[in-house]
Amino acid sequence: MFTGLSAFPLTPMNEDGIDEAGFITLVERLAAAGVDSIGALGSTGSYAYLSRAERARVAQLAVAHAGQTPVMVGIGSLRTRDVLNLTEDAQKAGVSGVLLAPVSYQKLSADEVFGLFETVSRNLSVPLCVYDNPGTTHFEFTDELHGRIAQLPNVASIKIPGVPADPAAAKARVDRLRALIPEHVTIGVSGDAFGATGLNAGCDAWYSVIGGLFPKTTLAITRAAQAGNAAEATRLSERLKPLWTLFAQYGGSLRVVAAAAELEGLVKHPCLPLPLKAANDLARRQIVDLIKELELS
Amino acid sequence: MFTGLSAFPLTPMNEDGIDEAGFITLVERLAAAGVDSIGALGSTGSYAYLSRAERARVAQLAVAHAGQTPVMVGIGSLRTRDVLNLTEDAQKAGVSGVLLAPVSYQKLSADEVFGLFETVSRNLSVPLCVYDNPGTTHFEFTDELHGRIAQLPNVASIKIPGVPADPAAAKARVDRLRALIPEHVTIGVSGDAFGATGLNAGCDAWYSVIGGLFPKTTLAITRAAQAGNAAEATRLSERLKPLWTLFAQYGGSLRVVAAAAELEGLVKHPCLPLPLKAANDLARRQIVDLIKELELS
């Protein structure tokens, strides 16, 4: 399940609770589009902002509405105790895989992070994707640590935070990591601006935020790269450059994708948990124009 | 209550729960030593790793065992909804003040952080201390933002993350912030290595980790600085330099202070929530020696 396009939907929510109808709409849309897997409760799914009960409910809804599409859910939490509880809930919900980031408040050491993955991987009955996202976890994996964790039971994929923009450098980066991990462990790229370059460089999967909202466009890029048509994948991704620029302007993809989902009428407004706020009115006008111009919806 | 020595005790815990006896020992020790206030559930108190129910319980225990010493508790959480719930619990427990850090998973904007403090300050019946700790929250306050937040109702203090090592530069830094905030809002220094320099530079309070375990030594530094004896405060702090070096070696104060509390027999081992681990055996030998040599206990 950790190959091709893995699409990460929002979990739309407000101060009163989860917009379940909105979430179901997003999940059904992804299944219908034919994405290869759904990554619910990723960073885009705001897993860190939800209670244990809410996360169990979202995992259940995702599985119930994804049809035959495999669902992976995020089980990250500050405390190993809580990660183990979330693992149990996710497995009970019938997920096909889990995604674990070393979330931190106190800065973690490599030894502490290895200990976390060791404990969790021992308690799993589904495959695990290692979630390397220093932008939110503030933990920097070394390739050596990735290599050690990838040997643990049930570890099946590594979600890396982008690749160098230069194709040769990107390939060298993926090859370097590949040499340190078992053959059955896949590598997936994230950071949507790096999707095409990552796939062209030999990543097995694209863990995509924009894929969680606009699967059509993202699938076209993925299928081109998978068919060995690197030039076409790059061309399709370059077309989306104004979107990558907006992401950079608004502190990452989340606030822009949240505004886009609201503007498309797929979820209620507001859809992010306070103190987070979706992109402002100025950005919204740009987003409306871009969705039309790039034929995203 | 936001002046003098504010001592931040550990919340000793393991995978089964909170070591309540250990926590009570630490709190009673601080009250007996005559610290000016107790900062329970700070970063040292691992607030971010506990459930709402556990945090309510710790707040109740702190108030019950602090005698006449005012207690402040941390109410930080990723989500505004949860911060408001924690505020209510803290106030019900009878705390004298609350401490709020803009905890983040998604990087926060200045506008989002202001919105958080605006909402919380409106819902308070006790004074609030703004907790500026970029090392754990990954949010960098500007002095301008501090100035705006300090105007909000119930804001009574700002806990800043250290000061420059040079006394003149430290004074300039404190003066610059002071000029932007109302007169009734105090400034407290944190980062124990900066305690004496911060107090000498005009900070009203020292929010201290080491003060939460070894109040005697920390009070001596505080009282010297308060009496205008900057040289003596500096001398006493310089004596503790080997401790500041250990903090730096072990990724901050927490893992060292946790090991020290275990070694002193004040709390059960282990006392930190996994994946966090207290300092290792090598550090423990150094800590035992330092406690003796510096007459800390």
Coordinates of C-alpha atoms in Angstrom, one line a residue:
Chain A
M1 CA 0.0 0.0 0.0
F2 CA 3.0 2.3 0.4
T3 CA 3.5 3.0 -3.3
G4 CA 2.0 5.4 -5.9
L5 CA -0.2 8.3 -4.7
S6 CA -1.1 8.4 -1.0
A7 CA -3.6 11.3 -0.6
F8 CA -3.8 13.1 2.7
P9 CA -7.2 14.7 3.4
L10 CA -8.0 17.4 5.9
T11 CA -10.0 16.6 9.0
P12 CA -12.4 19.5 8.8
M13 CA -13.3 20.7 12.3
N14 CA -14.3 23.7 14.4
E15 CA -14.5 24.5 18.1
D16 CA -17.6 22.3 18.5
G17 CA -16.2 19.2 16.9
I18 CA -15.5 17.4 13.6
D19 CA -17.3 18.2 10.4
E20 CA -18.0 14.5 9.7
A21 CA -20.0 15.1 6.6
G22 CA -17.1 17.2 5.2
F23 CA -14.6 14.5 6.0
I24 CA -16.7 11.8 4.4
T25 CA -17.0 13.9 1.3
L26 CA -13.2 14.2 1.1
V27 CA -12.6 10.5 1.6
E28 CA -15.2 9.4 -0.9
R29 CA -13.8 11.8 -3.4
L30 CA -10.4 10.3 -3.1
A31 CA -11.6 6.7 -3.3
A32 CA -13.6 7.6 -6.4
A33 CA -10.6 9.2 -8.0
G34 CA -8.6 6.0 -7.6
V35 CA -5.7 7.2 -5.4
D36 CA -3.5 4.3 -4.2
S37 CA -4.0 4.9 -0.5
I38 CA -5.5 7.5 1.8
G39 CA -3.4 9.0 4.6
A40 CA -6.0 10.1 7.2
L41 CA -5.0 12.0 10.3
G42 CA -1.7 13.1 8.8
S43 CA -0.4 16.6 9.6
T44 CA -3.0 17.9 7.0
G45 CA -5.6 15.8 9.0
S46 CA -4.6 17.8 12.1
Y47 CA -4.1 14.6 14.1
A48 CA -2.2 16.4 16.8
Y49 CA -5.1 18.6 17.6
L50 CA -7.7 15.9 18.3
S51 CA -8.5 13.8 21.4
R52 CA -8.1 10.0 21.4
A53 CA -11.9 9.5 21.0
E54 CA -12.0 11.9 18.0
R55 CA -9.0 10.2 16.4
A56 CA -10.7 6.8 16.8
R57 CA -13.9 8.2 15.2
V58 CA -12.0 9.7 12.3
A59 CA -10.2 6.4 11.7
Q60 CA -13.5 4.5 11.7
L61 CA -15.1 7.0 9.2
A62 CA -12.1 6.8 6.9
V63 CA -12.2 3.0 6.7
A64 CA -15.9 3.0 6.3
H65 CA -16.0 5.4 3.4
A66 CA -12.7 4.5 1.5
G67 CA -14.2 1.4 -0.1
Q68 CA -11.4 -0.8 -1.4
T69 CA -8.7 2.0 -1.0
P70 CA -6.3 1.2 1.8
V71 CA -6.3 3.7 4.7
M72 CA -3.3 4.6 6.8
V73 CA -3.7 6.8 9.9
G74 CA -1.4 8.9 12.0
I75 CA -0.7 7.6 15.5
G76 CA 1.8 10.2 16.6
S77 CA 1.6 11.7 20.0
L78 CA 4.1 13.2 22.5
R79 CA 4.0 10.2 24.8
T80 CA 4.7 6.6 24.0
R81 CA 1.8 5.6 26.3
D82 CA -0.6 7.6 24.1
V83 CA 0.9 6.3 20.8
L84 CA 0.3 2.7 22.0
N85 CA -3.4 3.6 22.8
L86 CA -3.8 5.2 19.4
T87 CA -2.2 2.2 17.7
E88 CA -4.8 0.0 19.4
D89 CA -7.7 2.2 18.3
A90 CA -6.4 2.4 14.7
Q91 CA -6.1 -1.3 14.4
K92 CA -9.6 -1.8 15.9
A93 CA -10.9 0.6 13.3
G94 CA -9.5 -1.7 10.6
V95 CA -6.8 0.5 9.1
S96 CA -4.3 -1.0 6.6
G97 CA -1.3 0.9 8.0
V98 CA -0.1 3.5 10.5
L99 CA 2.0 6.6 10.2
L100 CA 4.3 7.6 13.1
A101 CA 6.1 10.9 13.6
P102 CA 8.4 11.5 16.6
V103 CA 6.3 14.4 17.9
S104 CA 8.2 16.4 20.4
Y105 CA 7.8 19.1 23.1
Q106 CA 11.2 18.5 24.7
K107 CA 13.7 18.0 21.9
L108 CA 14.3 14.2 21.4
S109 CA 17.6 12.4 21.1
A110 CA 18.2 9.7 18.4
D111 CA 18.2 7.1 21.2
E112 CA 14.8 8.2 22.5
V113 CA 13.3 8.2 19.0
F114 CA 14.7 4.7 18.3
G115 CA 13.2 3.5 21.6
L116 CA 9.8 4.9 20.5
F117 CA 9.8 3.1 17.2
E118 CA 11.1 -0.1 18.8
T119 CA 8.3 -0.2 21.3
V120 CA 5.5 0.7 18.8
S121 CA 6.7 -1.7 16.1
R122 CA 6.6 -4.5 18.6
N123 CA 3.0 -3.8 19.3
L124 CA 1.7 -3.6 15.7
S125 CA -0.3 -6.0 13.5
V126 CA -0.3 -3.6 10.5
P127 CA 2.6 -2.1 8.6
L128 CA 4.1 1.2 9.7
C129 CA 5.3 4.3 7.8
V130 CA 8.1 6.3 9.5
Y131 CA 7.0 10.0 9.3
D132 CA 10.1 12.2 8.9
N133 CA 8.8 15.8 9.2
P134 CA 11.3 18.1 10.9
G135 CA 9.1 21.1 10.2
T136 CA 6.5 19.9 12.7
T137 CA 8.4 17.5 14.9
H138 CA 11.6 19.4 15.2
F139 CA 13.5 16.1 15.1
E140 CA 16.1 15.6 12.3
F141 CA 16.5 12.0 11.3
T142 CA 19.9 10.9 10.1
D143 CA 20.0 8.3 7.3
E144 CA 21.8 6.0 9.8
L145 CA 18.9 6.2 12.2
H146 CA 16.4 5.6 9.3
G147 CA 18.5 2.5 8.5
R148 CA 18.2 1.2 12.1
I149 CA 14.5 1.9 12.4
A150 CA 13.8 0.3 8.9
Q151 CA 15.1 -3.0 10.3
L152 CA 12.4 -3.1 13.0
P153 CA 9.4 -5.5 12.5
N154 CA 6.4 -4.0 10.6
V155 CA 8.3 -1.0 9.3
A156 CA 7.3 -0.8 5.6
S157 CA 7.9 2.8 4.4
I158 CA 9.7 6.1 5.1
K159 CA 8.0 9.4 4.4
I160 CA 10.8 11.8 3.7
P161 CA 10.5 15.7 3.7
G162 CA 11.3 16.6 0.1
V163 CA 14.3 16.0 -2.1
P164 CA 16.8 18.4 -3.6
A165 CA 15.3 20.4 -6.6
D166 CA 18.1 19.2 -8.9
P167 CA 17.1 15.8 -10.5
A168 CA 20.6 14.3 -10.1
A169 CA 21.0 15.5 -6.5
A170 CA 17.5 14.1 -5.8
K171 CA 18.4 10.7 -7.2
A172 CA 21.6 10.7 -5.2
R173 CA 19.7 11.5 -2.0
V174 CA 17.1 8.7 -2.6
D175 CA 19.9 6.2 -3.5
R176 CA 21.8 7.0 -0.4
L177 CA 18.8 6.3 1.8
R178 CA 17.9 3.2 -0.2
A179 CA 21.3 1.7 0.4
L180 CA 20.7 1.7 4.1
I181 CA 17.2 0.1 4.3
P182 CA 15.8 -3.3 3.6
E183 CA 14.5 -3.9 0.1
H184 CA 10.8 -4.3 1.2
V185 CA 10.8 -0.8 2.8
T186 CA 9.5 1.9 0.4
I187 CA 10.5 5.5 0.2
G188 CA 7.8 8.2 -0.2
V189 CA 8.4 11.9 -0.9
S190 CA 6.4 14.6 0.7
G191 CA 6.3 18.4 0.4
D192 CA 4.1 18.7 -2.7
A193 CA 6.5 20.9 -4.7
F194 CA 8.9 18.0 -4.6
G195 CA 6.4 15.3 -5.6
A196 CA 7.4 15.0 -9.3
T197 CA 11.1 15.3 -8.7
G198 CA 10.9 12.7 -5.9
L199 CA 9.0 10.2 -8.0
N200 CA 11.3 10.8 -10.9
A201 CA 14.3 10.3 -8.6
G202 CA 13.0 6.8 -7.7
C203 CA 10.7 7.4 -4.7
D204 CA 8.0 4.6 -4.6
A205 CA 5.3 6.9 -3.3
W206 CA 4.1 10.5 -3.1
Y207 CA 2.6 11.4 0.3
S208 CA 0.6 14.3 -0.9
V209 CA -1.4 17.1 0.7
I210 CA -2.7 18.5 -2.6
G211 CA -3.6 15.0 -3.5
G212 CA -6.0 14.9 -0.6
L213 CA -8.0 17.7 -2.1
F214 CA -7.3 17.6 -5.9
P215 CA -6.6 14.0 -6.7
K216 CA -7.1 14.3 -10.4
T217 CA -4.1 16.6 -11.1
T218 CA -1.9 14.8 -8.6
L219 CA -2.7 11.4 -10.0
A220 CA -1.8 12.6 -13.5
I221 CA 1.7 13.6 -12.2
T222 CA 2.1 10.3 -10.3
R223 CA 1.0 8.1 -13.3
A224 CA 3.4 10.0 -15.7
A225 CA 6.3 9.4 -13.3
Q226 CA 5.4 5.8 -12.8
A227 CA 5.3 5.2 -16.6
G228 CA 8.8 6.6 -16.8
N229 CA 7.7 9.8 -18.4
A230 CA 9.7 12.1 -16.2
A231 CA 9.4 15.1 -18.5
E232 CA 5.6 15.0 -18.4
A233 CA 5.5 14.6 -14.6
T234 CA 7.8 17.6 -14.3
R235 CA 5.7 19.7 -16.8
L236 CA 2.5 19.0 -14.9
S237 CA 4.1 19.8 -11.6
E238 CA 5.7 23.0 -12.9
R239 CA 2.2 24.2 -14.0
L240 CA 1.2 24.1 -10.3
K241 CA 4.1 26.4 -9.3
P242 CA 1.8 29.3 -8.3
L243 CA 0.3 26.9 -5.8
W244 CA 3.7 26.0 -4.3
T245 CA 4.4 29.7 -4.0
L246 CA 1.1 30.3 -2.1
F247 CA 2.1 27.4 0.3
A248 CA 5.4 29.0 1.0
Q249 CA 3.7 32.4 1.6
Y250 CA 1.2 31.0 4.1
G251 CA 3.5 29.0 6.3
G252 CA 3.0 25.7 4.5
S253 CA 0.2 23.9 2.7
L254 CA -2.4 23.5 5.5
R255 CA -3.9 26.9 5.6
V256 CA -4.1 27.2 1.8
V257 CA -5.6 23.7 1.3
A258 CA -8.1 24.4 4.2
A259 CA -9.2 27.7 2.5
A260 CA -9.5 25.9 -0.9
A261 CA -11.6 23.1 0.6
E262 CA -13.9 25.8 2.1
L263 CA -14.1 27.7 -1.2
E264 CA -14.9 24.6 -3.1
G265 CA -17.8 24.0 -0.7
L266 CA -16.5 20.6 0.3
V267 CA -16.3 21.4 4.0
K268 CA -17.8 23.9 6.5
H269 CA -16.1 27.2 7.3
P270 CA -14.0 27.4 9.5
C271 CA -12.4 24.0 9.1
L272 CA -9.2 24.4 11.2
P273 CA -8.8 24.2 15.0
L274 CA -8.1 27.5 16.7
P275 CA -5.5 29.0 17.2
L276 CA -4.9 27.9 13.5
K277 CA -6.6 30.0 10.9
A278 CA -7.1 29.2 7.2
A279 CA -5.6 31.6 4.7
N280 CA -7.0 35.1 4.7
D281 CA -9.2 36.9 2.2
L282 CA -6.4 38.1 0.0
A283 CA -5.1 34.5 -0.4
R284 CA -8.7 33.3 -1.0
R285 CA -9.0 35.4 -4.1
Q286 CA -5.8 34.0 -5.4
I287 CA -6.9 30.5 -4.6
V288 CA -10.2 30.9 -6.4
D289 CA -8.4 32.1 -9.5
L290 CA -5.8 29.3 -9.3
I291 CA -8.4 26.5 -9.0
K292 CA -10.0 27.8 -12.1
E293 CA -6.9 28.6 -14.1
L294 CA -5.2 25.2 -13.2
E295 CA -8.4 23.2 -13.6
L296 CA -7.8 21.7 -10.2
S297 CA -11.3 20.8 -9.0
Chain B
M1 CA 3.3 36.6 42.9
F2 CA 5.4 37.1 39.7
T3 CA 8.5 38.4 41.5
G4 CA 11.5 36.8 43.2
L5 CA 12.2 33.1 42.9
S6 CA 9.5 31.1 41.1
A7 CA 10.5 27.4 41.5
F8 CA 9.5 24.8 38.8
P9 CA 9.3 21.3 40.2
L10 CA 9.2 18.1 38.1
T11 CA 6.0 16.1 37.9
P12 CA 7.5 12.7 38.5
M13 CA 5.7 10.0 36.4
N14 CA 6.1 6.7 34.8
E15 CA 4.1 4.6 32.3
D16 CA 1.5 3.7 35.0
G17 CA 0.8 7.2 36.2
I18 CA 2.0 10.1 38.4
D19 CA 4.3 9.5 41.4
E20 CA 2.1 11.6 43.6
A21 CA 4.1 11.0 46.7
G22 CA 7.2 12.2 44.9
F23 CA 5.5 15.3 43.6
I24 CA 4.2 16.2 47.1
T25 CA 7.7 15.8 48.5
L26 CA 9.0 18.3 45.9
V27 CA 6.2 20.8 46.5
E28 CA 6.5 20.7 50.3
R29 CA 10.3 21.1 50.1
L30 CA 9.8 24.3 48.0
A31 CA 7.2 25.8 50.4
A32 CA 9.5 25.0 53.4
A33 CA 12.5 26.6 51.7
G34 CA 10.5 29.9 51.3
V35 CA 10.5 30.2 47.5
D36 CA 8.3 33.1 46.3
S37 CA 6.1 31.0 44.1
I38 CA 5.8 27.5 42.7
G39 CA 5.4 27.0 38.9
A40 CA 3.8 23.5 38.7
L41 CA 3.2 21.9 35.3
G42 CA 5.8 24.0 33.6
S43 CA 8.1 22.4 30.9
T44 CA 10.0 20.8 33.8
G45 CA 6.6 19.6 35.1
S46 CA 6.0 17.9 31.7
Y47 CA 2.6 19.4 31.4
A48 CA 2.5 18.7 27.6
Y49 CA 2.7 14.9 28.3
L50 CA -0.3 14.7 30.7
S51 CA -4.0 14.2 30.1
R52 CA -6.5 16.8 31.2
A53 CA -7.5 14.7 34.3
E54 CA -3.9 14.3 35.3
R55 CA -3.2 18.0 35.0
A56 CA -6.2 18.8 37.1
R57 CA -5.0 16.4 39.7
V58 CA -1.5 17.8 39.8
A59 CA -2.8 21.4 40.1
Q60 CA -5.0 20.3 43.1
L61 CA -2.0 18.5 44.8
A62 CA 0.2 21.5 44.2
V63 CA -2.3 23.9 45.8
A64 CA -3.0 21.5 48.7
H65 CA 0.7 21.1 49.6
A66 CA 2.1 24.5 48.9
G67 CA 0.8 26.1 52.1
Q68 CA 0.9 29.9 51.8
T69 CA 3.2 29.8 48.7
P70 CA 1.3 30.9 45.6
V71 CA 1.0 28.3 42.9
M72 CA 1.0 29.0 39.1
V73 CA 0.3 26.1 36.7
G74 CA 0.9 25.7 32.9
I75 CA -2.3 25.7 30.8
G76 CA -0.6 25.3 27.4
S77 CA -1.9 23.0 24.8
L78 CA -2.0 22.8 21.0
R79 CA -5.6 23.7 20.8
T80 CA -7.4 26.8 22.1
R81 CA -10.4 24.6 23.1
D82 CA -8.1 22.5 25.3
V83 CA -6.4 25.6 26.8
L84 CA -9.8 26.9 27.8
N85 CA -10.7 23.6 29.5
L86 CA -7.3 23.5 31.3
T87 CA -7.8 27.2 32.5
E88 CA -11.2 26.2 34.0
D89 CA -9.6 23.2 35.8
A90 CA -6.7 25.2 37.1
Q91 CA -9.0 27.9 38.5
K92 CA -11.2 25.3 40.1
A93 CA -8.1 23.9 41.8
G94 CA -7.5 27.3 43.3
V95 CA -4.2 28.3 41.6
S96 CA -3.0 31.9 42.0
G97 CA -1.8 32.2 38.4
V98 CA -1.5 30.5 35.1
L99 CA 1.4 30.1 32.6
L100 CA 0.6 30.0 28.9
A101 CA 3.0 29.0 26.1
P102 CA 2.0 29.0 22.4
V103 CA 2.6 25.3 22.0
S104 CA 2.7 24.4 18.3
Y105 CA 2.6 21.5 15.9
Q106 CA 1.9 23.6 12.8
K107 CA 4.1 26.7 13.0
L108 CA 2.0 29.6 14.4
S109 CA 1.8 33.1 13.0
A110 CA 1.9 36.2 15.3
D111 CA -1.7 36.8 14.5
E112 CA -2.7 33.3 15.6
V113 CA -0.7 33.6 18.8
F114 CA -2.3 37.0 19.6
G115 CA -5.7 35.4 19.0
L116 CA -4.9 32.6 21.5
F117 CA -3.9 35.0 24.3
E118 CA -6.8 37.3 23.5
T119 CA -9.3 34.5 23.9
V120 CA -7.7 33.0 27.0
S121 CA -7.1 36.3 28.8
R122 CA -10.8 37.1 28.4
N123 CA -11.8 33.9 30.1
L124 CA -9.5 34.3 33.2
S125 CA -10.1 35.1 36.8
V126 CA -6.4 34.8 37.9
P127 CA -3.3 36.6 36.5
L128 CA -1.4 35.1 33.5
C129 CA 2.2 34.8 32.8
V130 CA 3.2 34.7 29.1
Y131 CA 5.6 31.8 28.5
D132 CA 8.1 32.6 25.8
N133 CA 10.1 29.4 25.2
P134 CA 11.1 29.0 21.5
G135 CA 13.1 25.9 22.4
T136 CA 9.9 23.9 23.0
T137 CA 7.2 25.9 21.3
H138 CA 9.2 26.8 18.1
F139 CA 7.5 30.2 18.2
E140 CA 9.6 33.3 18.3
F141 CA 8.0 36.3 20.0
T142 CA 8.9 39.8 18.8
D143 CA 9.0 42.5 21.5
E144 CA 6.3 44.2 19.6
L145 CA 4.0 41.2 20.0
H146 CA 4.9 41.0 23.7
G147 CA 3.9 44.6 24.0
R148 CA 0.5 43.9 22.4
I149 CA -0.2 40.8 24.5
A150 CA 0.9 42.6 27.7
Q151 CA -2.0 45.1 27.3
L152 CA -4.6 42.3 27.5
P153 CA -6.6 41.9 30.7
N154 CA -5.1 39.6 33.4
V155 CA -1.6 39.5 31.8
A156 CA 0.8 40.0 34.7
S157 CA 4.2 38.7 33.7
I158 CA 6.4 37.6 30.8
K159 CA 8.8 34.6 31.2
I160 CA 11.6 35.3 28.8
P161 CA 14.1 32.7 27.5
G162 CA 17.4 34.0 28.9
V163 CA 19.3 37.2 28.4
P164 CA 22.7 38.0 26.8
A165 CA 25.6 36.9 28.9
D166 CA 27.1 40.4 28.9
P167 CA 25.6 42.5 31.8
A168 CA 25.2 45.7 29.8
A169 CA 23.6 43.8 26.9
A170 CA 21.3 42.0 29.3
K171 CA 20.2 45.3 30.8
A172 CA 19.6 46.8 27.4
R173 CA 17.5 43.7 26.4
V174 CA 15.3 43.9 29.6
D175 CA 15.0 47.7 29.2
R176 CA 13.9 47.4 25.6
L177 CA 11.1 45.0 26.5
R178 CA 10.2 47.0 29.6
A179 CA 9.6 50.1 27.5
L180 CA 6.9 48.2 25.5
I181 CA 4.8 46.8 28.3
P182 CA 2.5 48.3 31.1
E183 CA 4.2 49.0 34.4
H184 CA 2.3 46.3 36.3
V185 CA 3.6 43.5 34.0
T186 CA 6.7 41.9 35.5
I187 CA 9.6 40.3 33.5
G188 CA 11.1 37.0 34.6
V189 CA 14.2 35.3 33.3
S190 CA 14.5 31.6 32.6
G191 CA 17.3 29.3 31.5
D192 CA 19.0 28.8 34.8
A193 CA 22.5 29.7 33.5
F194 CA 21.0 33.2 32.9
G195 CA 19.3 33.6 36.3
A196 CA 21.8 35.8 38.1
T197 CA 22.5 37.9 35.0
G198 CA 18.8 38.4 34.4
L199 CA 18.0 39.5 37.9
N200 CA 21.1 41.8 38.0
A201 CA 19.8 43.3 34.7
G202 CA 16.5 44.2 36.3
C203 CA 14.3 41.2 35.8
D204 CA 11.7 41.0 38.5
A205 CA 11.6 37.2 38.7
W206 CA 13.6 34.1 38.0
Y207 CA 11.6 31.2 36.7
S208 CA 13.9 28.5 37.7
V209 CA 14.2 24.7 37.0
I210 CA 17.1 24.2 39.4
G211 CA 15.1 26.2 42.0
G212 CA 12.4 23.5 41.7
L213 CA 14.9 20.9 43.1
F214 CA 17.6 22.8 45.0
P215 CA 15.8 25.9 46.3
K216 CA 18.4 26.8 48.9
T217 CA 21.2 27.6 46.4
T218 CA 18.8 29.3 44.0
L219 CA 17.3 31.5 46.8
A220 CA 20.7 32.6 47.8
I221 CA 21.4 33.9 44.3
T222 CA 17.9 35.5 44.1
R223 CA 18.2 37.3 47.5
A224 CA 21.7 38.6 46.7
A225 CA 20.5 40.1 43.4
Q226 CA 17.4 41.5 45.1
A227 CA 19.6 43.2 47.7
G228 CA 21.6 44.8 44.9
N229 CA 24.6 42.6 45.5
A230 CA 25.1 41.8 41.8
A231 CA 28.7 40.6 42.4
E232 CA 27.6 38.0 45.0
A233 CA 24.7 36.8 42.8
T234 CA 27.1 36.3 39.9
R235 CA 29.7 34.6 42.1
L236 CA 27.1 32.1 43.4
S237 CA 25.8 31.4 39.9
E238 CA 29.4 31.0 38.5
R239 CA 29.9 28.3 41.1
L240 CA 27.2 26.3 39.4
K241 CA 28.8 26.4 36.0
P242 CA 29.5 22.7 35.9
L243 CA 25.8 22.2 36.2
W244 CA 25.0 24.6 33.3
T245 CA 27.5 22.6 31.3
L246 CA 25.8 19.3 32.1
F247 CA 22.4 20.9 31.1
A248 CA 23.9 21.8 27.7
Q249 CA 25.4 18.3 27.2
Y250 CA 22.0 16.6 27.9
G251 CA 19.8 18.6 25.7
G252 CA 18.5 21.0 28.4
S253 CA 17.9 20.9 32.1
L254 CA 15.1 18.4 32.3
R255 CA 17.0 15.1 31.9
V256 CA 19.7 16.2 34.4
V257 CA 17.3 17.5 37.0
A258 CA 15.2 14.3 36.6
A259 CA 18.3 12.1 37.2
A260 CA 19.3 14.3 40.2
A261 CA 15.8 14.0 41.8
E262 CA 16.0 10.2 41.4
L263 CA 19.6 10.1 42.8
E264 CA 18.5 12.2 45.8
G265 CA 15.8 9.7 46.5
L266 CA 13.0 12.3 46.2
V267 CA 11.2 10.6 43.4
K268 CA 10.8 7.1 42.0
H269 CA 12.9 5.9 39.0
P270 CA 12.1 6.4 36.2
C271 CA 10.4 9.8 36.6
L272 CA 10.1 11.0 33.0
P273 CA 7.4 9.9 30.5
L274 CA 8.7 7.8 27.6
P275 CA 10.0 8.4 25.0
L276 CA 12.0 10.8 27.3
K277 CA 14.8 9.3 29.3
A278 CA 16.6 10.9 32.2
A279 CA 20.4 11.4 31.9
N280 CA 22.4 8.2 31.6
D281 CA 24.8 6.4 34.0
L282 CA 27.8 8.5 33.0
A283 CA 26.0 11.7 33.7
R284 CA 24.6 10.3 36.9
R285 CA 28.1 9.8 38.3
Q286 CA 28.9 13.5 37.5
I287 CA 25.6 14.6 39.0
V288 CA 26.3 12.8 42.3
D289 CA 29.7 14.4 42.5
L290 CA 28.3 17.8 41.7
I291 CA 25.5 17.7 44.3
K292 CA 28.1 16.9 46.9
E293 CA 30.8 19.4 45.7
L294 CA 28.4 22.3 45.3
E295 CA 26.4 21.4 48.4
L296 CA 23.2 21.6 46.5
S297 CA 20.9 19.3 48.4

